[in-house]
Amino acid sequence: MSRYWSDFVHSLVPYVPGEQPKIANLVKLNTNENPYPPSPKAVAAMRLVLANKGVGDEMRLYPDPNSDVLKEAIARFYQVEKKQVFVGNGSDEVLAHVFFGLLKHPLPILFPDITYSFYPVYCGLYKVPFKQIPLTDRFEIDLQQYEQPNGGIIFPNPNAPTGVALSAKAIEELLKRNRDSVVVVDEAYIDFGGETVIPLTKKYPNLLVTQTVSKSRSLAGLRVGLAVGHPDLIEALERIKNSFNSYPLGRMAIVGAAAAFDDQDYFNDTCGKVMESREELVKQLQALSFHVLPSAANFIFARHSTQGGQHITTALRERAVIVRHFNSPRIADFVRITIGSPEQNAALVETLKQILSV
Ligand SMILES: *Cc1c(COP(=O)(O)O)cnc(C)c1O
């Protein structure tokens, strides 16, 4: 606290990210990073920037403020127009611009009671009124509950931290009935078995889809996120971006993320491996008496039949395995476990057996 602060800073409640430990050799399954390295083509493209080999690719110079090379790669990948694409410094930054530029209205926006905990933080920062809609008893988003007057709707698909996904058809039903406000679908985890609604952005001018290269493209360290929607929605985001930071993406981020989108084979291969590991881990946890919510993400949300979530998280941590626990109503019994490499998953299961003495 300081008397030099702007007034509103005193009441800010910031987001608390998962721990990034400074010690090596931990089995790190707490922040949904990908266990596989990024595409070798992405790494090679970034090396070229540093080697100063490309035309005008010099770190001495500012990057392209519009990140055209990256927007073109994304537009190719999803078969949309370049003017339908917005990019930012991680999808967290993209989401911040979305809350400020598309969701700040007199009516409250709607999002689930159990969801990405950054949403209420943006509402606090930008003074966006909101109303939380409870998940069902099975931890599903019930879209019928969102059919009420609102200033906008946002939810992740699959939802976080549950991993439970909605079908594209169910989302289209909501879009048919909710025409007067923006519907934002946060597809941070869509590539692990969900169905993207990006194609629906051509049909519904109020649909905005956000994604990230942090999870399915193994580039959490690069900080690149994106949004796809009608050009009018994108223009609002560009206006905010150009009033905030003209160069949110550096040269490495622009070419690295573009090369990752162009390397479809590597992407399919690594996402496939993560999904296979997930199915195996689910079976192993069920055998240890965990109830696991059906996941279409690169993490699972699981509750043990007798041991609490805090206890399991602490006991794992003492044995150098880190997972995420949320001390909130309804989900305090759960742990969220990122799908790791086969070796990491095996270490997790072995450690759980020790803790549960089975
Ligand atoms: C990880 C995550 C993000 C943020 O991704 P970045 O691009 O790394 O900022 C956004 N939404 C959800 C639901 C996430 O889990």
XYZ file of C-alpha atoms in Angstrom, residues 66-269:
204
model
C 0.019 -6.105 -36.985
C 1.747 -9.507 -36.766
C 0.613 -10.168 -40.359
C 2.703 -13.328 -40.850
C 1.078 -14.919 -37.803
C -2.448 -13.766 -38.670
C -2.003 -15.259 -42.154
C -0.868 -18.607 -40.715
C -3.884 -18.694 -38.365
C -6.262 -17.688 -41.182
C -4.832 -20.514 -43.348
C -5.146 -23.043 -40.549
C -8.780 -22.228 -39.761
C -9.810 -21.158 -43.273
C -11.007 -17.744 -42.212
C -10.173 -14.241 -43.466
C -7.156 -12.479 -42.019
C -9.402 -9.618 -40.893
C -11.246 -12.098 -38.673
C -8.071 -12.730 -36.636
C -6.677 -10.839 -33.629
C -3.455 -11.767 -31.815
C -2.053 -10.756 -28.441
C 0.567 -11.444 -25.791
C -1.030 -14.660 -24.536
C -4.767 -15.247 -24.609
C -4.893 -13.674 -21.150
C -4.073 -10.346 -22.795
C -6.561 -11.026 -25.597
C -9.221 -11.785 -22.955
C -8.409 -8.568 -21.082
C -9.109 -6.583 -24.276
C -12.292 -8.613 -24.796
C -13.618 -7.762 -21.326
C -12.830 -4.075 -21.811
C -13.854 -3.748 -25.451
C -16.778 -6.128 -25.906
C -18.197 -7.079 -22.510
C -18.433 -3.819 -20.567
C -22.133 -2.899 -20.654
C -24.809 -1.922 -18.120
C -26.258 -5.477 -18.004
C -24.150 -8.103 -16.198
C -22.178 -10.607 -18.228
C -22.740 -14.288 -17.490
C -20.161 -16.995 -16.783
C -20.096 -20.250 -14.795
C -19.621 -20.275 -10.999
C -16.789 -22.769 -11.484
C -14.555 -21.597 -14.319
C -11.325 -19.835 -15.242
C -10.665 -17.671 -12.205
C -9.256 -14.838 -14.301
C -12.766 -13.809 -15.486
C -13.857 -12.156 -12.212
C -10.408 -10.531 -12.005
C -10.905 -8.770 -15.376
C -14.369 -7.729 -14.212
C -12.751 -6.136 -11.163
C -10.099 -4.387 -13.236
C -12.495 -2.982 -15.842
C -15.622 -2.618 -13.662
C -17.665 -5.083 -15.679
C -20.819 -6.232 -13.831
C -21.195 -10.035 -13.797
C -23.446 -12.851 -12.657
C -22.225 -16.404 -12.095
C -24.372 -19.281 -13.321
C -23.973 -22.519 -11.323
C -22.746 -25.649 -13.076
C -25.131 -28.600 -12.781
C -24.567 -31.249 -10.114
C -22.545 -33.149 -12.714
C -20.322 -30.085 -13.191
C -21.696 -29.368 -16.655
C -22.483 -25.953 -18.155
C -26.262 -25.782 -18.704
C -26.580 -23.331 -21.602
C -30.334 -22.915 -21.136
C -29.556 -21.021 -17.931
C -27.755 -18.422 -20.059
C -30.939 -17.524 -21.907
C -31.636 -14.378 -19.912
C -30.913 -10.685 -20.470
C -27.147 -10.165 -20.357
C -24.291 -7.857 -21.350
C -22.383 -10.814 -22.823
C -21.575 -14.461 -22.153
C -18.181 -16.112 -21.685
C -17.182 -19.677 -20.880
C -14.236 -21.930 -21.669
C -14.879 -24.980 -23.840
C -13.805 -27.422 -22.492
C -14.437 -25.700 -19.168
C -11.570 -25.144 -16.730
C -10.820 -26.552 -14.212
C -13.373 -29.318 -14.862
C -12.284 -30.374 -18.381
C -15.918 -31.017 -19.295
C -16.780 -30.049 -22.908
C -19.911 -28.833 -24.683
C -20.740 -29.861 -28.260
C -20.596 -27.285 -31.065
C -24.280 -28.027 -31.629
C -25.203 -27.023 -28.071
C -23.251 -23.763 -28.461
C -25.000 -23.043 -31.769
C -28.381 -23.445 -30.040
C -27.342 -20.727 -27.586
C -26.132 -18.508 -30.438
C -29.494 -18.831 -32.184
C -31.240 -17.542 -29.069
C -28.697 -14.979 -27.898
C -28.298 -12.425 -30.701
C -28.026 -9.144 -28.784
C -24.741 -9.602 -26.947
C -21.325 -11.091 -27.603
C -20.760 -14.782 -26.841
C -17.095 -15.538 -26.128
C -15.930 -19.162 -26.248
C -12.493 -19.557 -24.638
C -11.016 -22.548 -26.468
C -7.706 -22.741 -24.580
C -8.038 -26.557 -24.440
C -10.085 -27.281 -27.571
C -7.357 -29.252 -29.365
C -7.432 -32.144 -26.897
C -10.721 -33.614 -28.074
C -13.224 -30.741 -28.269
C -14.974 -29.370 -31.334
C -14.048 -25.784 -32.254
C -16.822 -23.294 -33.062
C -14.515 -21.134 -35.204
C -16.489 -22.125 -38.373
C -19.622 -20.643 -36.736
C -17.992 -17.181 -36.626
C -19.006 -16.816 -40.299
C -22.655 -17.329 -39.415
C -22.930 -15.501 -36.074
C -21.510 -11.951 -36.009
C -21.652 -11.919 -32.190
C -19.445 -15.009 -31.689
C -15.812 -14.546 -30.644
C -13.505 -17.534 -30.122
C -10.198 -17.232 -28.250
C -7.324 -19.707 -28.332
C -3.708 -19.953 -27.249
C -0.457 -21.611 -28.350
C 0.388 -22.198 -24.670
C -1.196 -25.619 -24.298
C -1.677 -27.616 -27.510
C 1.316 -26.057 -29.282
C 3.739 -26.297 -26.339
C 4.610 -22.591 -26.446
C 3.536 -21.298 -23.027
C 6.911 -19.576 -22.750
C 6.340 -17.531 -25.906
C 3.098 -15.778 -24.844
C 0.845 -15.825 -27.910
C -2.946 -15.914 -27.921
C -5.569 -15.184 -30.546
C -9.200 -14.426 -31.209
C -11.325 -15.205 -34.271
C -14.641 -13.500 -34.995
C -16.509 -11.056 -37.209
C -14.237 -8.225 -38.445
C -16.339 -5.705 -36.470
C -15.547 -7.511 -33.215
C -11.883 -7.743 -34.198
C -11.812 -3.998 -34.890
C -12.819 -3.239 -31.279
C -9.910 -5.368 -30.058
C -7.485 -3.668 -32.482
C -8.589 -0.255 -31.232
C -7.880 -1.216 -27.642
C -4.589 -2.896 -28.528
C -3.455 0.195 -30.433
C -4.376 2.356 -27.437
C -2.383 0.122 -25.083
C 0.692 -1.421 -26.761
C 1.441 -1.248 -30.486
C 3.858 -4.201 -30.344
C 2.458 -6.871 -28.017
C 4.222 -9.638 -29.954
C 7.963 -9.672 -30.553
C 9.652 -10.990 -33.667
C 10.331 -14.401 -32.131
C 6.703 -14.778 -31.070
C 5.343 -13.833 -34.503
C 7.476 -16.263 -36.527
C 7.563 -19.020 -33.888
C 3.796 -19.174 -33.467
C 3.250 -18.925 -37.256
C 5.578 -21.902 -37.861
C 3.761 -23.861 -35.133
C 0.420 -23.336 -36.932
C 2.009 -24.434 -40.218
C 3.347 -27.688 -38.681
C 0.080 -29.633 -38.569
C 1.703 -33.083 -38.454
C 3.689 -32.374 -35.307
C 0.622 -30.768 -33.702
C -1.609 -33.768 -34.483
C 1.034 -36.162 -33.230
